[in-house]
Amino acid sequence: MTDEILTLPEMALLLKVAEKTVYTMAQKNELPAFKVGGQWRFQRADIDRWIEEKKANSRKEGKS
């Protein structure tokens, strides 16, 4: 289900980083996120796209 909405702890598990890291990245608009009732939420489809973009950028930088 690609329209799945993830919470901050779920995002931390998905990315295998600390919750504080996800929170900070969301605040800095480094992750596609939105707030619901003051809490961060992440749409899985947006995150999947973000991951693919990061992978593509890493490959480009590696070729330089």
Coordinates of N, CA, C and O in Angstrom, one line a residue:
M1 N 0.8 -1.2 0.0 CA 0.0 0.0 0.0 C 0.9 1.2 0.0 O 1.6 1.5 1.0
T2 N 0.9 2.0 -1.1 CA 1.8 3.1 -1.2 C 1.3 4.4 -0.6 O 2.1 5.3 -0.5
D3 N 0.1 4.4 -0.2 CA -0.4 5.7 0.4 C -0.4 5.6 1.9 O -1.0 6.4 2.6
E4 N 0.4 4.7 2.4 CA 0.5 4.4 3.8 C 1.1 5.7 4.5 O 2.1 6.3 3.9
I5 N 0.6 6.0 5.6 CA 1.2 7.2 6.4 C 2.0 6.6 7.6 O 1.5 5.8 8.3
L6 N 3.2 7.1 7.7 CA 4.1 6.6 8.8 C 4.3 7.7 9.8 O 4.3 8.9 9.6
T7 N 4.4 7.2 11.1 CA 4.7 8.1 12.2 C 6.2 8.3 12.3 O 7.0 7.6 11.6
L8 N 6.7 9.2 13.1 CA 8.1 9.5 13.3 C 8.8 8.2 13.8 O 9.9 7.9 13.2
P9 N 8.4 7.5 14.8 CA 9.1 6.2 15.2 C 9.2 5.2 14.0 O 10.2 4.5 13.9
E10 N 8.1 5.1 13.3 CA 8.1 4.2 12.1 C 9.1 4.6 11.1 O 9.8 3.7 10.5
M11 N 9.3 5.9 10.8 CA 10.2 6.4 9.9 C 11.7 6.1 10.4 O 12.5 5.7 9.6
A12 N 11.9 6.3 11.7 CA 13.2 6.0 12.2 C 13.6 4.5 12.0 O 14.7 4.2 11.7
L13 N 12.6 3.6 12.2 CA 12.9 2.2 12.0 C 13.1 1.9 10.5 O 14.0 1.2 10.2
L14 N 12.3 2.5 9.7 CA 12.5 2.3 8.2 C 13.9 2.8 7.8 O 14.5 2.0 7.0
L15 N 14.3 3.9 8.2 CA 15.6 4.5 7.8 C 16.8 4.0 8.6 O 17.9 4.3 8.3
K16 N 16.4 3.3 9.7 CA 17.4 2.8 10.7 C 18.3 3.9 11.2 O 19.6 3.8 11.2
V17 N 17.6 4.9 11.7 CA 18.3 6.1 12.3 C 17.5 6.4 13.6 O 16.4 5.9 13.8
A18 N 18.1 7.3 14.4 CA 17.4 7.7 15.6 C 16.2 8.6 15.3 O 16.2 9.3 14.3
E19 N 15.2 8.6 16.2 CA 14.0 9.4 16.0 C 14.4 10.9 16.0 O 13.8 11.6 15.2
K20 N 15.4 11.3 16.7 CA 15.8 12.7 16.8 C 16.3 13.1 15.4 O 16.1 14.2 14.9
T21 N 17.0 12.2 14.7 CA 17.5 12.4 13.3 C 16.4 12.7 12.4 O 16.4 13.7 11.6
V22 N 15.3 11.8 12.4 CA 14.2 12.0 11.6 C 13.5 13.3 11.9 O 13.1 14.1 11.0
Y23 N 13.3 13.6 13.2 CA 12.7 14.9 13.6 C 13.4 16.1 13.1 O 12.8 17.0 12.5
T24 N 14.7 16.1 13.2 CA 15.5 17.2 12.8 C 15.5 17.4 11.2 O 15.3 18.5 10.7
M25 N 15.5 16.2 10.5 CA 15.5 16.3 9.1 C 14.1 16.8 8.6 O 14.0 17.6 7.6
A26 N 13.0 16.4 9.3 CA 11.7 16.9 8.9 C 11.6 18.4 9.2 O 11.1 19.1 8.3
Q27 N 12.1 18.9 10.3 CA 12.1 20.3 10.6 C 12.8 21.1 9.6 O 12.4 22.2 9.2
K28 N 13.9 20.6 9.1 CA 14.8 21.3 8.1 C 14.3 21.1 6.6 O 15.0 21.5 5.7
N29 N 13.1 20.4 6.5 CA 12.6 20.1 5.1 C 13.6 19.3 4.3 O 13.6 19.3 3.1
E30 N 14.3 18.4 5.0 CA 15.2 17.5 4.3 C 14.5 16.2 4.0 O 15.0 15.4 3.2
L31 N 13.4 16.0 4.6 CA 12.5 14.8 4.3 C 11.1 15.3 3.9 O 10.7 16.3 4.5
P32 N 10.5 14.6 3.0 CA 9.1 15.0 2.7 C 8.2 14.6 3.9 O 8.1 13.4 4.2
A33 N 7.6 15.6 4.5 CA 6.8 15.4 5.7 C 5.7 16.4 5.9 O 5.8 17.5 5.3
F34 N 4.8 16.1 6.8 CA 3.7 17.1 7.1 C 3.3 16.8 8.5 O 3.6 15.8 9.1
K35 N 2.7 17.8 9.1 CA 2.2 17.7 10.5 C 0.7 17.5 10.6 O 0.0 18.1 9.8
V36 N 0.4 16.6 11.5 CA -1.0 16.4 11.9 C -1.1 16.6 13.4 O -0.5 15.8 14.1
G37 N -1.9 17.6 13.8 CA -2.0 17.8 15.2 C -0.7 18.0 15.9 O -0.5 17.6 17.1
G38 N 0.2 18.7 15.3 CA 1.5 18.9 15.8 C 2.5 17.8 15.8 O 3.6 17.9 16.3
Q39 N 2.1 16.7 15.2 CA 3.0 15.5 15.1 C 3.4 15.3 13.6 O 2.6 15.4 12.8
W40 N 4.7 14.9 13.4 CA 5.1 14.7 12.1 C 4.6 13.4 11.5 O 4.5 12.4 12.2
R41 N 4.2 13.4 10.2 CA 3.8 12.2 9.5 C 4.5 12.2 8.1 O 4.9 13.3 7.6
F42 N 4.6 11.0 7.6 CA 5.4 10.8 6.4 C 4.6 9.9 5.5 O 4.1 8.8 5.9
Q43 N 4.4 10.3 4.2 CA 3.6 9.4 3.3 C 4.7 8.5 2.6 O 5.7 8.9 2.1
R44 N 4.4 7.2 2.7 CA 5.3 6.2 2.2 C 5.7 6.4 0.8 O 6.9 6.2 0.4
A45 N 4.8 6.7 -0.1 CA 5.1 6.9 -1.5 C 6.2 8.1 -1.7 O 7.1 8.0 -2.5
D46 N 6.0 9.1 -0.9 CA 6.9 10.3 -0.9 C 8.3 9.8 -0.4 O 9.3 10.2 -1.0
I47 N 8.3 9.0 0.6 CA 9.6 8.5 1.2 C 10.3 7.6 0.2 O 11.5 7.7 0.0
D48 N 9.6 6.7 -0.4 CA 10.1 5.8 -1.4 C 10.8 6.6 -2.6 O 11.9 6.3 -3.0
R49 N 10.1 7.7 -3.0 CA 10.6 8.5 -4.1 C 11.9 9.3 -3.6 O 12.9 9.4 -4.3
W50 N 11.8 9.8 -2.4 CA 13.0 10.5 -1.8 C 14.2 9.6 -1.7 O 15.3 10.0 -2.1
I51 N 14.0 8.3 -1.3 CA 15.1 7.4 -1.2 C 15.7 7.1 -2.6 O 16.9 7.1 -2.8
E52 N 14.8 6.9 -3.6 CA 15.3 6.7 -5.0 C 16.1 7.9 -5.5 O 17.2 7.7 -6.1
E53 N 15.7 9.1 -5.2 CA 16.4 10.3 -5.5 C 17.8 10.4 -4.9 O 18.8 10.7 -5.5
K54 N 17.8 10.0 -3.6 CA 19.1 10.0 -2.9 C 20.1 9.0 -3.4 O 21.2 9.2 -3.6
K55 N 19.5 7.8 -3.8 CA 20.4 6.8 -4.4 C 20.9 7.3 -5.7 O 22.1 7.1 -6.0
A56 N 20.1 7.9 -6.6 CA 20.5 8.4 -7.9 C 21.6 9.4 -7.7 O 22.6 9.4 -8.4
N57 N 21.4 10.4 -6.8 CA 22.4 11.4 -6.5 C 23.7 10.8 -6.0 O 24.8 11.3 -6.4
S58 N 23.7 9.8 -5.2 CA 24.9 9.2 -4.7 C 25.6 8.5 -5.8 O 26.9 8.6 -5.9
R59 N 24.9 7.9 -6.8 CA 25.6 7.3 -7.9 C 26.3 8.4 -8.8 O 27.4 8.2 -9.3
K60 N 25.6 9.5 -9.0 CA 26.1 10.6 -9.8 C 27.4 11.1 -9.2 O 28.4 11.4 -9.8
E61 N 27.4 11.3 -7.8 CA 28.5 11.9 -7.1 C 29.7 10.9 -7.2 O 30.8 11.3 -7.2
G62 N 29.4 9.6 -7.1 CA 30.4 8.6 -7.2 C 31.2 8.5 -8.5 O 32.3 8.1 -8.5
K63 N 30.5 9.0 -9.5 CA 31.1 8.9 -10.9 C 32.1 10.1 -11.1 O 32.9 10.1 -12.0
S64 N 31.9 11.2 -10.3 CA 32.7 12.4 -10.5 C 34.2 12.2 -10.3 O 34.6 11.5 -9.4

